[in-house]
mmCIF file of C-alpha atoms in Angstrom:
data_model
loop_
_atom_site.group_PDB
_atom_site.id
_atom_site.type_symbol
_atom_site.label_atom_id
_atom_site.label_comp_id
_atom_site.label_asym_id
_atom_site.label_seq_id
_atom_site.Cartn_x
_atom_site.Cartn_y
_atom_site.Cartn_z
ATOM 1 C CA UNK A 10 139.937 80.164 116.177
ATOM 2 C CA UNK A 11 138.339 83.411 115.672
ATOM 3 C CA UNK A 12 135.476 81.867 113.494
ATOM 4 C CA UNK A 13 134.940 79.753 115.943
ATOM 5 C CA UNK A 14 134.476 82.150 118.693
ATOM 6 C CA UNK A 15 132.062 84.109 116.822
ATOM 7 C CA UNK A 16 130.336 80.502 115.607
ATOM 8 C CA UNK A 17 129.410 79.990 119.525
ATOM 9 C CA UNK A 18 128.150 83.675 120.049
ATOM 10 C CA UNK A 19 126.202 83.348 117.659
ATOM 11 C CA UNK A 20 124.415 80.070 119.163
ATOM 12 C CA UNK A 21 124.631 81.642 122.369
ATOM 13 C CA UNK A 22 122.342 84.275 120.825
ATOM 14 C CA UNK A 23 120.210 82.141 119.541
ATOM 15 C CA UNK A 24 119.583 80.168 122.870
ATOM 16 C CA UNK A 25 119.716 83.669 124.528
ATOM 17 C CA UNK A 26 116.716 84.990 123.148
ATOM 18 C CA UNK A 27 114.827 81.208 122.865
ATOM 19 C CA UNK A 28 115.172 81.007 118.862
ATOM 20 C CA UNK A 29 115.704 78.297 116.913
ATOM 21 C CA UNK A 30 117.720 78.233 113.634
ATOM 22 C CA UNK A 31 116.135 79.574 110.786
ATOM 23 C CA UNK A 32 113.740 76.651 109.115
ATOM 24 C CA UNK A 33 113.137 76.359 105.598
ATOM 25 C CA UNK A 34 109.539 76.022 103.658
ATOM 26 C CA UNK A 35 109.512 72.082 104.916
ATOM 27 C CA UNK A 36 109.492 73.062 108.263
ATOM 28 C CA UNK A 37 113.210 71.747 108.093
ATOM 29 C CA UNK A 38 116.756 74.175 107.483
ATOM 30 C CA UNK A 39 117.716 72.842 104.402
ATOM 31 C CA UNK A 40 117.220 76.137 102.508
ATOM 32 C CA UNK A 41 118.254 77.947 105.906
ATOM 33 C CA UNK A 42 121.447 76.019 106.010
ATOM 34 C CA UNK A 43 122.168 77.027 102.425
ATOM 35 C CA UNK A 44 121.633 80.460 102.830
ATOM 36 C CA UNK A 45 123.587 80.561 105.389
ATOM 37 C CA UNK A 46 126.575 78.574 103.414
ATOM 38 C CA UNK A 47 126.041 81.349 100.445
ATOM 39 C CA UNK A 48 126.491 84.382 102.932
ATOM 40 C CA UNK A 49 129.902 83.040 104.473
ATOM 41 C CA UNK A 50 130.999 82.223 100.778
ATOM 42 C CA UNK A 51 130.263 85.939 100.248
ATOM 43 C CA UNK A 52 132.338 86.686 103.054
ATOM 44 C CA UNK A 53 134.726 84.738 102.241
ATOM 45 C CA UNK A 54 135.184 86.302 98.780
ATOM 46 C CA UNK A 55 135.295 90.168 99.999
ATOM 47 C CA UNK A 56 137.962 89.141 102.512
ATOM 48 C CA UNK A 57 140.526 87.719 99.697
ATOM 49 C CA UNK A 58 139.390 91.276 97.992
ATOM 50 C CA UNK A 59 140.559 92.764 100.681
ATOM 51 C CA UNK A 60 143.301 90.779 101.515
ATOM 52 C CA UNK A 61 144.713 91.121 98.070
ATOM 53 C CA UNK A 62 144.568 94.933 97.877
ATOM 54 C CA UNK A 63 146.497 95.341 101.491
ATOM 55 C CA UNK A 64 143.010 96.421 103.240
ATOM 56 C CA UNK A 65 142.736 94.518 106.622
ATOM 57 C CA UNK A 66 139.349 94.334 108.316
ATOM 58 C CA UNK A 67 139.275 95.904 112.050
ATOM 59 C CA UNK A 68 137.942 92.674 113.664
ATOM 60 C CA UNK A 69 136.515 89.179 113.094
ATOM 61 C CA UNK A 70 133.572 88.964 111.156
ATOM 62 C CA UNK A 71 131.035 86.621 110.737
ATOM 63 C CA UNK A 72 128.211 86.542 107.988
ATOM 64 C CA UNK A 73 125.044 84.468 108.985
ATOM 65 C CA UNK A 74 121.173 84.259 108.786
ATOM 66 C CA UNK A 75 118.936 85.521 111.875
ATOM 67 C CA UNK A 76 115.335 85.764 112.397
ATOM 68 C CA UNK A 77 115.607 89.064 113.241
ATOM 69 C CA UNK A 78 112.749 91.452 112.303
ATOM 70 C CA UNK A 79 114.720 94.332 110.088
ATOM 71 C CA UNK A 80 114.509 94.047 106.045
ATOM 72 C CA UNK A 81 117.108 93.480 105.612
ATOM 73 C CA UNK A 82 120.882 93.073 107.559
ATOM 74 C CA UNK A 83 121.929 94.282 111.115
ATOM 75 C CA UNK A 84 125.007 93.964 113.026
ATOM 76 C CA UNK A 85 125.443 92.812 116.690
ATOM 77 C CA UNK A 86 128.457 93.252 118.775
ATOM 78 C CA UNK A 87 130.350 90.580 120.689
ATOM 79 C CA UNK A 88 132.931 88.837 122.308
ATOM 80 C CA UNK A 89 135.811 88.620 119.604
ATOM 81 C CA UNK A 90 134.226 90.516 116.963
ATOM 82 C CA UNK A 91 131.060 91.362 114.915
ATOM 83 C CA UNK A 92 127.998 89.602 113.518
ATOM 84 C CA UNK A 93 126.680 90.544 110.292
ATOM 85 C CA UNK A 94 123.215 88.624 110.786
ATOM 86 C CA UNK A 95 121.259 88.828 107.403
ATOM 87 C CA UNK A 96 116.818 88.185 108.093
ATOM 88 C CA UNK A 97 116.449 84.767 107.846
ATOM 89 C CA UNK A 98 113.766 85.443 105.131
ATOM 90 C CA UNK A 99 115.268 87.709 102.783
ATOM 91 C CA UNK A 100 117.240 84.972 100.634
ATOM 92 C CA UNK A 101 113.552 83.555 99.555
ATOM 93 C CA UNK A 102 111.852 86.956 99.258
ATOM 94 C CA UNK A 103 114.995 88.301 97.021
ATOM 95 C CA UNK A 104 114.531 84.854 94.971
ATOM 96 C CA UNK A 105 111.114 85.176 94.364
ATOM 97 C CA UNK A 106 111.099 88.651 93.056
ATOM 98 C CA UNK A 107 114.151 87.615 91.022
ATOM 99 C CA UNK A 108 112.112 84.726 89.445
ATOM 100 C CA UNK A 109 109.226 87.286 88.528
ATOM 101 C CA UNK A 110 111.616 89.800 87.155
ATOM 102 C CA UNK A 111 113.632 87.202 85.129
ATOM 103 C CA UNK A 112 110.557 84.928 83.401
ATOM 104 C CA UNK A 113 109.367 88.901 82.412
ATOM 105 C CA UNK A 114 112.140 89.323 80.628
ATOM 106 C CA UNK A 115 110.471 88.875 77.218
ATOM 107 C CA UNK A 116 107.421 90.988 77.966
ATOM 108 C CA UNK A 117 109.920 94.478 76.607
ATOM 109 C CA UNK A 118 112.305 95.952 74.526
ATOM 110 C CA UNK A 119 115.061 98.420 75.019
ATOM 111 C CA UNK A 120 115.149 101.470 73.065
ATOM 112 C CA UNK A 121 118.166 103.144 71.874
ATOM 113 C CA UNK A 122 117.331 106.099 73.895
ATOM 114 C CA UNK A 123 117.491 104.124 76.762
ATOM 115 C CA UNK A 124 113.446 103.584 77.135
ATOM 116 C CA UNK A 125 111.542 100.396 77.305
ATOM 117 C CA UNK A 126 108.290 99.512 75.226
ATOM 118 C CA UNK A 127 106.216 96.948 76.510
ATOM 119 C CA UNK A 128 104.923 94.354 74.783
ATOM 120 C CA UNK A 129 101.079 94.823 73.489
ATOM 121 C CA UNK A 130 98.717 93.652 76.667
ATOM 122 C CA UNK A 131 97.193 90.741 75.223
ATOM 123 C CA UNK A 132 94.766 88.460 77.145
ATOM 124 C CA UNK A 133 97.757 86.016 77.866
ATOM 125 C CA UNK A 134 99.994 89.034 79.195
ATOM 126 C CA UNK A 135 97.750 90.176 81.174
ATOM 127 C CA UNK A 136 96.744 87.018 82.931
ATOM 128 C CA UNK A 137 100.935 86.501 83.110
ATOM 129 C CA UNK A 138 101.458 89.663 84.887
ATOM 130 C CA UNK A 139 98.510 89.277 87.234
ATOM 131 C CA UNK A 140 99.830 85.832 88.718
ATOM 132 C CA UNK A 141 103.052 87.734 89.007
ATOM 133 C CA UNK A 142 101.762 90.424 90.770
ATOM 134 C CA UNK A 143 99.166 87.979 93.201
ATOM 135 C CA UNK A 144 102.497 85.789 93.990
ATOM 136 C CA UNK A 145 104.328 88.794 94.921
ATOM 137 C CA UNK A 146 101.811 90.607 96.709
ATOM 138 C CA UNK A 147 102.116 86.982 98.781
ATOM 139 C CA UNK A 148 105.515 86.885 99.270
ATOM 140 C CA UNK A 149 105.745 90.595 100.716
ATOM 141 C CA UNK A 150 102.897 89.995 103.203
ATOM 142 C CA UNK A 151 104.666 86.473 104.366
ATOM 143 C CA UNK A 152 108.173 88.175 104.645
ATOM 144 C CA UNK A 153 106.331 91.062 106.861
ATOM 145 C CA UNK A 154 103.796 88.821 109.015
ATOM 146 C CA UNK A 155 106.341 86.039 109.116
ATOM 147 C CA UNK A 156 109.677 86.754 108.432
ATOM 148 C CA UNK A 157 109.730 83.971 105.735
ATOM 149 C CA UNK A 158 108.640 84.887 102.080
ATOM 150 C CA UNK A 159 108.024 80.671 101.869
ATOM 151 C CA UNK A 160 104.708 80.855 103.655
ATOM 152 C CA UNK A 161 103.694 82.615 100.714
ATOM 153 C CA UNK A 162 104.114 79.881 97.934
ATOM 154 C CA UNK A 163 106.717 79.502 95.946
ATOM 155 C CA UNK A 164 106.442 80.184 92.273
ATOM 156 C CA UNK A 165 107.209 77.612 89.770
ATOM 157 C CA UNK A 166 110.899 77.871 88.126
ATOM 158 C CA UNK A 167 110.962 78.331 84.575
ATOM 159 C CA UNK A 168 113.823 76.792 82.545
ATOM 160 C CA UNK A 169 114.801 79.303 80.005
ATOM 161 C CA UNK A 170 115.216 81.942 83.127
ATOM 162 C CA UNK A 171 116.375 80.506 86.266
ATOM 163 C CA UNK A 172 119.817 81.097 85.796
ATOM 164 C CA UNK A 173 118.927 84.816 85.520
ATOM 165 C CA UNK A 174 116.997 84.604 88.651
ATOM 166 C CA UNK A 175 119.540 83.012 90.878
ATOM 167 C CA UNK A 176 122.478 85.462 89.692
ATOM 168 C CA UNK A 177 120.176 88.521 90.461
ATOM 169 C CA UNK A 178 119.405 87.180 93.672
ATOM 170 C CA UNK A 179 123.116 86.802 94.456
ATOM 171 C CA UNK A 180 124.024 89.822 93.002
ATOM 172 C CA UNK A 181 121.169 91.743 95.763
ATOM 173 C CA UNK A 182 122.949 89.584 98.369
ATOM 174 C CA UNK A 183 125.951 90.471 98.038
ATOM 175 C CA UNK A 184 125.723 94.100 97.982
ATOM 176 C CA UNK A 185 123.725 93.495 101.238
ATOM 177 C CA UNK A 186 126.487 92.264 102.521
ATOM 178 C CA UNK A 187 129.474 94.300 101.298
ATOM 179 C CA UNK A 188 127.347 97.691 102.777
ATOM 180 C CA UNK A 189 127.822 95.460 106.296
ATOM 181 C CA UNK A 190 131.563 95.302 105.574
ATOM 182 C CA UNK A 191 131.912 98.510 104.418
ATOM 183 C CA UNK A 192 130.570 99.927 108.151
ATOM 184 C CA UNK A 193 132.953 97.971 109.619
ATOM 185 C CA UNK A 194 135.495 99.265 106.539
ATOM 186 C CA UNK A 195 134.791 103.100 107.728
ATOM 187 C CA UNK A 196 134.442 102.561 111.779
ATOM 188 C CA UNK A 197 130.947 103.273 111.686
ATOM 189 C CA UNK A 198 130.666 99.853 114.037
ATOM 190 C CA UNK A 199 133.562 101.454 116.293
ATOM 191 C CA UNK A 200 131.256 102.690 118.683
ATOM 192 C CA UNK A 201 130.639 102.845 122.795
ATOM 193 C CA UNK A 202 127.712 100.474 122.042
ATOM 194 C CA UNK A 203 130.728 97.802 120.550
ATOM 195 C CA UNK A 204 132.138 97.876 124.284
ATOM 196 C CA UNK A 205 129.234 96.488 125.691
ATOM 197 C CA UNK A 206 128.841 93.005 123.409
ATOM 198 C CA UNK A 207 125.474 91.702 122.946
ATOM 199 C CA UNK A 208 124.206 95.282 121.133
ATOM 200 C CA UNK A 209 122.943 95.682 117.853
ATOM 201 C CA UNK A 210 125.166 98.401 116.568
ATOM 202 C CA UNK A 211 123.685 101.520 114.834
ATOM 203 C CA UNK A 212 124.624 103.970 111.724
ATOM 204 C CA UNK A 213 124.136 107.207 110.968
ATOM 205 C CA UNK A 214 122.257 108.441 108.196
ATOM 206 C CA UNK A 215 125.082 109.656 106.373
ATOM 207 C CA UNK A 216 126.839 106.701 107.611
ATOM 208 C CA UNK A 217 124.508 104.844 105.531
ATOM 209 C CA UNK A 218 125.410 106.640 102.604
ATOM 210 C CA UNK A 219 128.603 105.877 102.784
ATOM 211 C CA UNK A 220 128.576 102.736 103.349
ATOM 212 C CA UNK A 221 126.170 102.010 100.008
ATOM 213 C CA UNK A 222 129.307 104.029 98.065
ATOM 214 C CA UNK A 223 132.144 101.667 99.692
ATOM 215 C CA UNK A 224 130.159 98.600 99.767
ATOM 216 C CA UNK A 225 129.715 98.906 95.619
ATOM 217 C CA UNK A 226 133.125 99.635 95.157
ATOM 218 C CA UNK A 227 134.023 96.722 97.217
ATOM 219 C CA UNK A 228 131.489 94.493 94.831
ATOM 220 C CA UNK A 229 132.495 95.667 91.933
ATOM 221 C CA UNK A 230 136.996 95.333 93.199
ATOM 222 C CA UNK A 231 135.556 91.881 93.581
ATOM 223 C CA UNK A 232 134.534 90.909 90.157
ATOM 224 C CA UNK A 233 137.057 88.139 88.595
ATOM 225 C CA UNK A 234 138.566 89.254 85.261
ATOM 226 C CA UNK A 235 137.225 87.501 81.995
ATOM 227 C CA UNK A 236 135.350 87.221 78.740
ATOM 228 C CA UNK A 237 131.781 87.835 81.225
ATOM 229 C CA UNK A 238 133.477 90.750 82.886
ATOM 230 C CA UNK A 239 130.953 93.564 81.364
ATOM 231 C CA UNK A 240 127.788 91.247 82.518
ATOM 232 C CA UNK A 241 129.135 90.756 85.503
ATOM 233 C CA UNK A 242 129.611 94.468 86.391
ATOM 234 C CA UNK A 243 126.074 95.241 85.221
ATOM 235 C CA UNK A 244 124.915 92.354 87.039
ATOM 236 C CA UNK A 245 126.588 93.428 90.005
ATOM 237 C CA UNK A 246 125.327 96.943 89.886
ATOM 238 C CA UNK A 247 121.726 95.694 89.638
ATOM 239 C CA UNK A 248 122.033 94.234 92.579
ATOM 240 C CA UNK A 249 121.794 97.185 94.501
ATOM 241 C CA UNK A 250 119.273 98.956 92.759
ATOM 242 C CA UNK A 251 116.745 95.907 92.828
ATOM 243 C CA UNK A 252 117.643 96.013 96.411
ATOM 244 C CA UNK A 253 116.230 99.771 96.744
ATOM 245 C CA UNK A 254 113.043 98.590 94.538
ATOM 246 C CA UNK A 255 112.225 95.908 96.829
ATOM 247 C CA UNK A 256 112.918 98.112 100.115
ATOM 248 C CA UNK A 257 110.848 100.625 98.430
ATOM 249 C CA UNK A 258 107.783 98.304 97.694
ATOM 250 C CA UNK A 259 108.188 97.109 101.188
ATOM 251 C CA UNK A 260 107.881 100.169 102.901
ATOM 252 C CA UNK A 261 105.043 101.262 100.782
ATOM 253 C CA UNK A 262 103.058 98.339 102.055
ATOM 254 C CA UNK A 263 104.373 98.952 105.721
ATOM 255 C CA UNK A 264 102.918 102.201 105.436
ATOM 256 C CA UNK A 265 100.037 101.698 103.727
ATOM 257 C CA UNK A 266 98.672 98.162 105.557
ATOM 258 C CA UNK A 267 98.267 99.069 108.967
ATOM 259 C CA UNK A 268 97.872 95.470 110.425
ATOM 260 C CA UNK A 269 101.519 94.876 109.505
ATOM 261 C CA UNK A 270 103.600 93.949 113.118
ATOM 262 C CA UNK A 271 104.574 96.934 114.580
ATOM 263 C CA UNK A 272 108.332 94.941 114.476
ATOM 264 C CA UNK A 273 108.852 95.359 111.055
ATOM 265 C CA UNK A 274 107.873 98.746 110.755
ATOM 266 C CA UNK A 275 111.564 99.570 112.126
ATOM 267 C CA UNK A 276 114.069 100.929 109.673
ATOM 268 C CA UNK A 277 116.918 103.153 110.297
ATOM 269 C CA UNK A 278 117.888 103.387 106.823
ATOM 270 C CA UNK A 279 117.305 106.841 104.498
ATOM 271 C CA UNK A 280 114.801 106.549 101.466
ATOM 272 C CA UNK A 281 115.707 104.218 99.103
ATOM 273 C CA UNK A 282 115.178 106.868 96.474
ATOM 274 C CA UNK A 283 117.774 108.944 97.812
ATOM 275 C CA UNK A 284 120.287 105.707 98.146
ATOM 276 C CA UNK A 285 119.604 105.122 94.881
ATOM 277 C CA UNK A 286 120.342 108.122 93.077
ATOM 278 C CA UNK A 287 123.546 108.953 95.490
ATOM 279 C CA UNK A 288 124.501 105.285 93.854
ATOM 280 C CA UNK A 289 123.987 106.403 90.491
ATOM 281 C CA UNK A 290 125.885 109.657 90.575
ATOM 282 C CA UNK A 291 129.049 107.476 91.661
ATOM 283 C CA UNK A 292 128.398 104.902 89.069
ATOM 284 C CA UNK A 293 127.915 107.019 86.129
ATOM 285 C CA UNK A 294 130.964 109.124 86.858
ATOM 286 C CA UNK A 295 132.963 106.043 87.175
ATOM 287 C CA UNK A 296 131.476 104.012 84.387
ATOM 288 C CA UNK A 297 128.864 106.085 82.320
ATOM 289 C CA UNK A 298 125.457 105.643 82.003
ATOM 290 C CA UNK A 299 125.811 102.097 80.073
ATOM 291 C CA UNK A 300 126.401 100.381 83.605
ATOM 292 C CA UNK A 301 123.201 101.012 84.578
ATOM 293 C CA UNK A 302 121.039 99.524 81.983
ATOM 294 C CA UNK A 303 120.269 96.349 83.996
ATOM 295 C CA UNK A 304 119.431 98.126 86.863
ATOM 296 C CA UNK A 305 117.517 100.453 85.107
ATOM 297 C CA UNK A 306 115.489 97.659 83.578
ATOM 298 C CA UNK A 307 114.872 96.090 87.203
ATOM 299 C CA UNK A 308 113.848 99.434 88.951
ATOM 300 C CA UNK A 309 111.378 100.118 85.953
ATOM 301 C CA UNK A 310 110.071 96.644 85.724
ATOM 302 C CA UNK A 311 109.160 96.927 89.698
ATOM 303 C CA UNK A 312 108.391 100.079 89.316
ATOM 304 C CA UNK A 313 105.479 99.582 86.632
ATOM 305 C CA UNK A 314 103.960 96.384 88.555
ATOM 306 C CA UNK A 315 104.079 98.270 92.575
ATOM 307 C CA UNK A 316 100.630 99.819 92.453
ATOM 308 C CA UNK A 317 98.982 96.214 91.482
ATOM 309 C CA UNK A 318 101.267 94.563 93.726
ATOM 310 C CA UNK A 319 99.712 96.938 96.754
ATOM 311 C CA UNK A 320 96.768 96.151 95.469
ATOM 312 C CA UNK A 321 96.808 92.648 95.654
ATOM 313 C CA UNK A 322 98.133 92.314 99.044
ATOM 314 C CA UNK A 323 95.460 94.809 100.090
ATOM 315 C CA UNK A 324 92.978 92.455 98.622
ATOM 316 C CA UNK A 325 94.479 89.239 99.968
ATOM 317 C CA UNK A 326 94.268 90.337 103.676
ATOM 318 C CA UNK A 327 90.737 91.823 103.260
ATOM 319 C CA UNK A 328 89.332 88.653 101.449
#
């Protein structure tokens, strides 16, 4: 009954403020839909966590797609509980960055001191990472203009890493949307503006913090036991640190592209720098270092292809 209560505020939202659902690259919600079916499977999955270590949540919760115009997740009070509204765009911009990161997989090694060497820039490499960087650069400027990475292109799947793509991408997800529970977790939603439904709720900066601490130990209480366990967990912790790459290459181009929409200029979120090593103080004194190697990889990988990336979507609105 509760789900269902929330399931009509929600499309009372929607007709409130004249939107339609969130459509897909086809002009149709297919890949809406299915985002949409991945978040409440997410939700669904950190609520037997819960359940099963005695930790009730406050309220109702619902986990859903919204065209809404922050990066990346925002919460909205009303009648008979919370929504946790994820952009309707982030799935496909997460996804394509994923796809990049995982077909460059085989353009480094790992040292033993923890360091990466790149493989030697030959003509083909080259040409590799600047249709990586172009199709990125596309992406960004879609999810900012548009709210929907799609209207960028789409880059072609390769075989030999698409499964590395898609459990990236669902690792960034869901640590998007265990830092939503974990507000709710620490009454950082329990505010005056909750009283008055039809709000979207707001955090303190050091509620933020906090809620990036709880939210991974809620991800990683989640993991299921097995022979995979030790990719899982560094899977899982990438997932947040890709997250701060992203957030960081997309307020980079906020700041530096001034014909961006003033609407998603808003952010109420600290650095992602700072998130990111307050994240990796916890982790390494709960794990070690070793956790983060995956992460590492993905933040350095980013990292190294940001400046051309800027570039290109400097040079794609001016040509």
């Amino acid at each position: 009954m509760a789900r269902d209560t929330l399931r009509a505020q929600y499309a009372d939202l929607l007709r409130a403020e004249g939107r339609a659902g969130p459509r897909g690259p086809d002009g149709g919600e297919a890949h809406a839909s299915g985002a949409a079916d991945l978040y409440a499977r997410i939700s669904s999955d950190f609520q037997h966590t819960l359940a099963e270590a005695g930790i009730p949540l406050p309220e109702p919760v619902l986990v859903t797609t919204y065209p809404h115009e922050s990066f990346n997740a925002r919460a909205r009070a009303v009648h008979g509980g919370t929504l946790i509204l994820v952009n309707a765009g982030f799935s496909l911009l997460v996804l394509e960055m994923s796809k990049a990161f995982a077909a460059s997989l085989g353009l480094f090694t790992r040292e033993k001191d923890g360091g990466i060497t790149l493989e030697a820039a030959t003509p083909a490499v080259r040409e590799r990472r600047r249709t990586a960087e172009r199709a990125m650069a596309r992406s960004v400027l879609a999810y900012l203009f548009q709210g929907d990475a799609a209207q960028g292109g789409r880059q072609p799947p390769h075989s030999d890493s698409a499964g590395m793509a898609r459990a990236l991408t669902e690792a960034t997800e869901r640590f998007v949307v265990a830092h939503e529970f974990a507000h709710l977790l620490e009454g950082h939603l329990a505010t005056p503006a909750q009283h008055r439904t039809g709000e979207w709720l707001h955090r303190t900066r050091e509620q933020e913090f906090q809620a990036d601490e709880t939210g991974l130990l809620l991800l990683l209480r989640a993991l299921a036991d097995g022979p995979d366990e030790q990719i899982a967990r560094y899977l899982a912790v990438a997932g947040p640190f890709f997250f701060f790459a992203i957030d960081h290459l997309i307020t980079r181009v906020r700041n530096e592209i001034d014909d961006i929409p003033q609407g998603m200029r808003l952010s109420g979120h600290p650095g992602s720098d700072e998130r990111g090593a307050a994240l990796r103080g916890l982790l390494t004194d709960v794990h070690g270092p070793v956790v983060l190697q995956m992460a590492d990889a993905c933040v350095q990988w980013l990292s190294w292809l940001e400046d051309g990336i800027v570039g290109a979507a400097r040079s794609q609105l001016t040509g």
